[in-house]
Amino acid sequence: GPRAPPPHVAFCVTGAARTLTSPLVQHLMRIHLLEQYGGSEYSRLFMLLKATDTAGASVKKGAYASQNNSIADVERVLTEGWLKPWLAEAVIIGGSGVTNAVGQGWGSTSHVAESDETAWAAYRATKCTSKYKEFSTNEERLLQDHLGKAWCMNAIRREEQRTSRRFNVVVVT
């Protein structure tokens, strides 16, 4: 029978930029995530990137100490030509918190938003007995991750409203 049209895919990338400034990482993201998935020409990328990481146990021990990027380095990645057809909305947080700021597209001169370092605390578990909460910043990191994904889903909704086109698939990393 006839082939089904490719899906409209929303790619959601959230978290610390860490190695994103590496040309190899960018190349692999492009070919193994964006292009390989086989989405339609209306597929788009949404990114909430942190210039610094929430200091978990491994960060405190130095495993990622050199992985923090300058905002200027991350901004340069967002102006790479290969991103132009993909990038719908991106924001760079100048810290390790979260933001509700609306992101900017590929042609923007600035994607930077202020970091809310304490927003996660409003969502703390009060009746949780797990020992997981006792270690380092595990609870903070988990809640920051979920808040980043919530930002991404809001960005996807904004794009759907702006274009009057719905995404069939959402890929979250």
Coordinates of C-alpha atoms in Angstrom, one line a residue:
G1 CA 0.0 0.0 0.0
P2 CA 0.9 3.7 0.0
R3 CA 3.6 4.8 2.4
A4 CA 2.5 6.7 5.5
P5 CA 3.8 10.3 5.6
P6 CA 6.7 10.9 8.0
P7 CA 5.6 12.1 11.5
H8 CA 6.0 15.6 12.7
V9 CA 8.5 15.1 15.5
A10 CA 9.3 17.4 18.4
F11 CA 12.8 16.8 19.8
C12 CA 13.2 18.0 23.4
V13 CA 16.8 18.3 24.7
T14 CA 17.1 19.6 28.3
G15 CA 19.9 19.8 30.9
A16 CA 23.5 20.9 31.3
A17 CA 25.2 21.7 28.0
R18 CA 28.3 19.8 29.1
T19 CA 29.8 18.4 25.9
L20 CA 27.3 20.0 23.5
T21 CA 30.0 22.5 22.4
S22 CA 32.0 19.6 21.0
P23 CA 31.7 19.4 17.1
L24 CA 31.6 15.6 17.4
V25 CA 28.7 15.7 19.8
Q26 CA 26.8 18.1 17.5
H27 CA 27.5 15.9 14.5
L28 CA 26.3 12.8 16.3
M29 CA 23.2 14.6 17.6
R30 CA 22.4 15.7 14.0
I31 CA 22.8 12.4 12.3
H32 CA 21.7 9.9 15.0
L33 CA 18.9 11.9 16.6
L34 CA 17.5 14.5 14.3
E35 CA 18.1 13.0 10.8
Q36 CA 18.0 9.3 11.6
Y37 CA 14.5 9.6 13.2
G38 CA 13.0 10.2 9.8
G39 CA 10.6 13.0 10.8
S40 CA 8.8 15.4 8.4
E41 CA 10.1 18.8 7.3
Y42 CA 8.0 20.2 10.1
S43 CA 9.9 18.4 12.8
R44 CA 11.5 20.8 15.3
L45 CA 14.1 20.9 18.1
F46 CA 13.4 22.5 21.5
M47 CA 16.3 23.0 23.9
L48 CA 16.6 24.2 27.5
L49 CA 20.4 24.2 28.2
K50 CA 22.2 25.0 31.4
A51 CA 25.6 26.6 31.3
T52 CA 26.4 25.0 34.6
D53 CA 25.3 21.7 36.2
T54 CA 23.5 21.1 39.5
A55 CA 26.4 20.0 41.7
G56 CA 25.8 16.3 42.3
A57 CA 28.2 13.9 44.0
S58 CA 30.1 13.2 40.8
V59 CA 30.5 16.9 40.1
K60 CA 31.7 17.5 43.6
K61 CA 34.4 14.9 43.1
G62 CA 35.5 16.5 39.9
A63 CA 34.1 14.2 37.2
Y64 CA 32.4 17.0 35.4
A65 CA 34.2 20.0 36.9
S66 CA 35.7 21.0 33.5
Q67 CA 32.4 20.3 31.6
N68 CA 30.7 23.7 32.5
N69 CA 30.5 25.9 29.4
S70 CA 30.5 29.6 29.0
I71 CA 27.2 31.1 27.8
A72 CA 29.0 32.5 24.8
D73 CA 30.1 28.9 23.8
V74 CA 26.6 27.6 24.1
E75 CA 25.2 30.6 22.1
R76 CA 27.7 29.8 19.3
V77 CA 26.3 26.3 19.1
L78 CA 22.8 27.7 18.6
T79 CA 23.9 29.7 15.6
E80 CA 25.4 26.7 13.8
G81 CA 24.0 26.5 10.2
W82 CA 23.0 22.8 10.5
L83 CA 20.5 23.8 13.3
K84 CA 18.7 26.4 11.3
P85 CA 16.0 24.1 9.9
W86 CA 15.5 22.3 13.2
L87 CA 15.6 24.9 16.1
A88 CA 12.2 26.2 17.0
E89 CA 12.9 27.4 20.5
A90 CA 15.9 27.4 22.8
V91 CA 16.9 29.0 26.1
I92 CA 20.2 29.0 27.9
I93 CA 20.0 29.3 31.6
G94 CA 22.8 31.3 33.2
G95 CA 23.1 28.9 36.1
S96 CA 21.9 25.4 37.1
G97 CA 18.2 26.2 37.9
V98 CA 15.2 26.4 35.7
T99 CA 13.2 29.1 33.9
N100 CA 9.7 29.8 32.5
A101 CA 11.1 32.2 29.9
V102 CA 10.0 31.8 26.3
G103 CA 12.9 30.6 24.2
Q104 CA 14.2 32.1 21.0
G105 CA 14.6 30.6 17.5
W106 CA 17.7 30.1 15.4
G107 CA 18.2 33.7 14.3
S108 CA 18.1 35.2 17.8
T109 CA 21.0 37.2 19.1
S110 CA 20.5 36.0 22.6
H111 CA 18.9 32.8 24.1
V112 CA 19.9 33.6 27.7
A113 CA 17.4 33.5 30.6
E114 CA 17.8 34.1 34.3
S115 CA 18.2 31.0 36.4
D116 CA 15.7 30.3 39.2
E117 CA 17.8 28.2 41.5
T118 CA 15.1 27.5 44.0
A119 CA 12.0 26.7 41.9
W120 CA 12.5 23.0 42.4
A121 CA 11.9 23.3 46.2
A122 CA 8.2 24.0 45.7
Y123 CA 7.9 20.4 44.4
R124 CA 9.7 18.6 47.2
A125 CA 8.3 15.3 48.4
T126 CA 7.1 15.7 52.0
K127 CA 6.1 12.1 52.7
C128 CA 8.8 10.3 50.9
T129 CA 10.8 7.8 53.0
S130 CA 13.3 6.9 50.3
K131 CA 17.0 7.2 51.3
Y132 CA 17.6 8.5 47.8
K133 CA 16.7 12.0 49.1
E134 CA 19.5 11.9 51.6
F135 CA 22.3 11.7 49.1
S136 CA 23.9 14.9 47.7
T137 CA 21.5 16.8 45.5
N138 CA 19.5 13.9 44.1
E139 CA 16.1 15.3 44.8
E140 CA 17.0 18.7 43.4
R141 CA 18.5 17.2 40.3
L142 CA 15.4 15.0 39.7
L143 CA 13.0 17.9 40.1
Q144 CA 15.2 20.2 38.0
D145 CA 15.0 17.5 35.2
H146 CA 11.2 17.3 35.4
L147 CA 10.9 21.1 35.4
G148 CA 13.1 21.3 32.3
K149 CA 10.9 18.8 30.5
A150 CA 7.8 20.8 31.6
W151 CA 9.4 23.9 30.0
C152 CA 9.9 21.8 26.8
M153 CA 6.3 20.6 26.6
N154 CA 5.2 24.3 27.0
A155 CA 7.5 25.3 24.2
I156 CA 6.1 22.5 22.0
R157 CA 2.5 23.8 22.7
R158 CA 3.6 27.3 21.8
E159 CA 5.0 26.1 18.5
E160 CA 1.8 24.1 17.8
Q161 CA -0.3 27.2 18.4
R162 CA 2.0 29.4 16.4
T163 CA 2.0 27.1 13.3
S164 CA -1.4 25.5 13.7
R165 CA 0.4 22.1 13.3
R166 CA 0.4 19.3 15.8
F167 CA 3.4 17.1 16.5
N168 CA 2.7 13.4 16.2
V169 CA 5.7 12.3 18.2
V170 CA 7.7 13.8 21.1
V171 CA 11.3 12.6 21.6
V172 CA 12.7 13.6 25.0
T173 CA 16.4 13.4 25.9

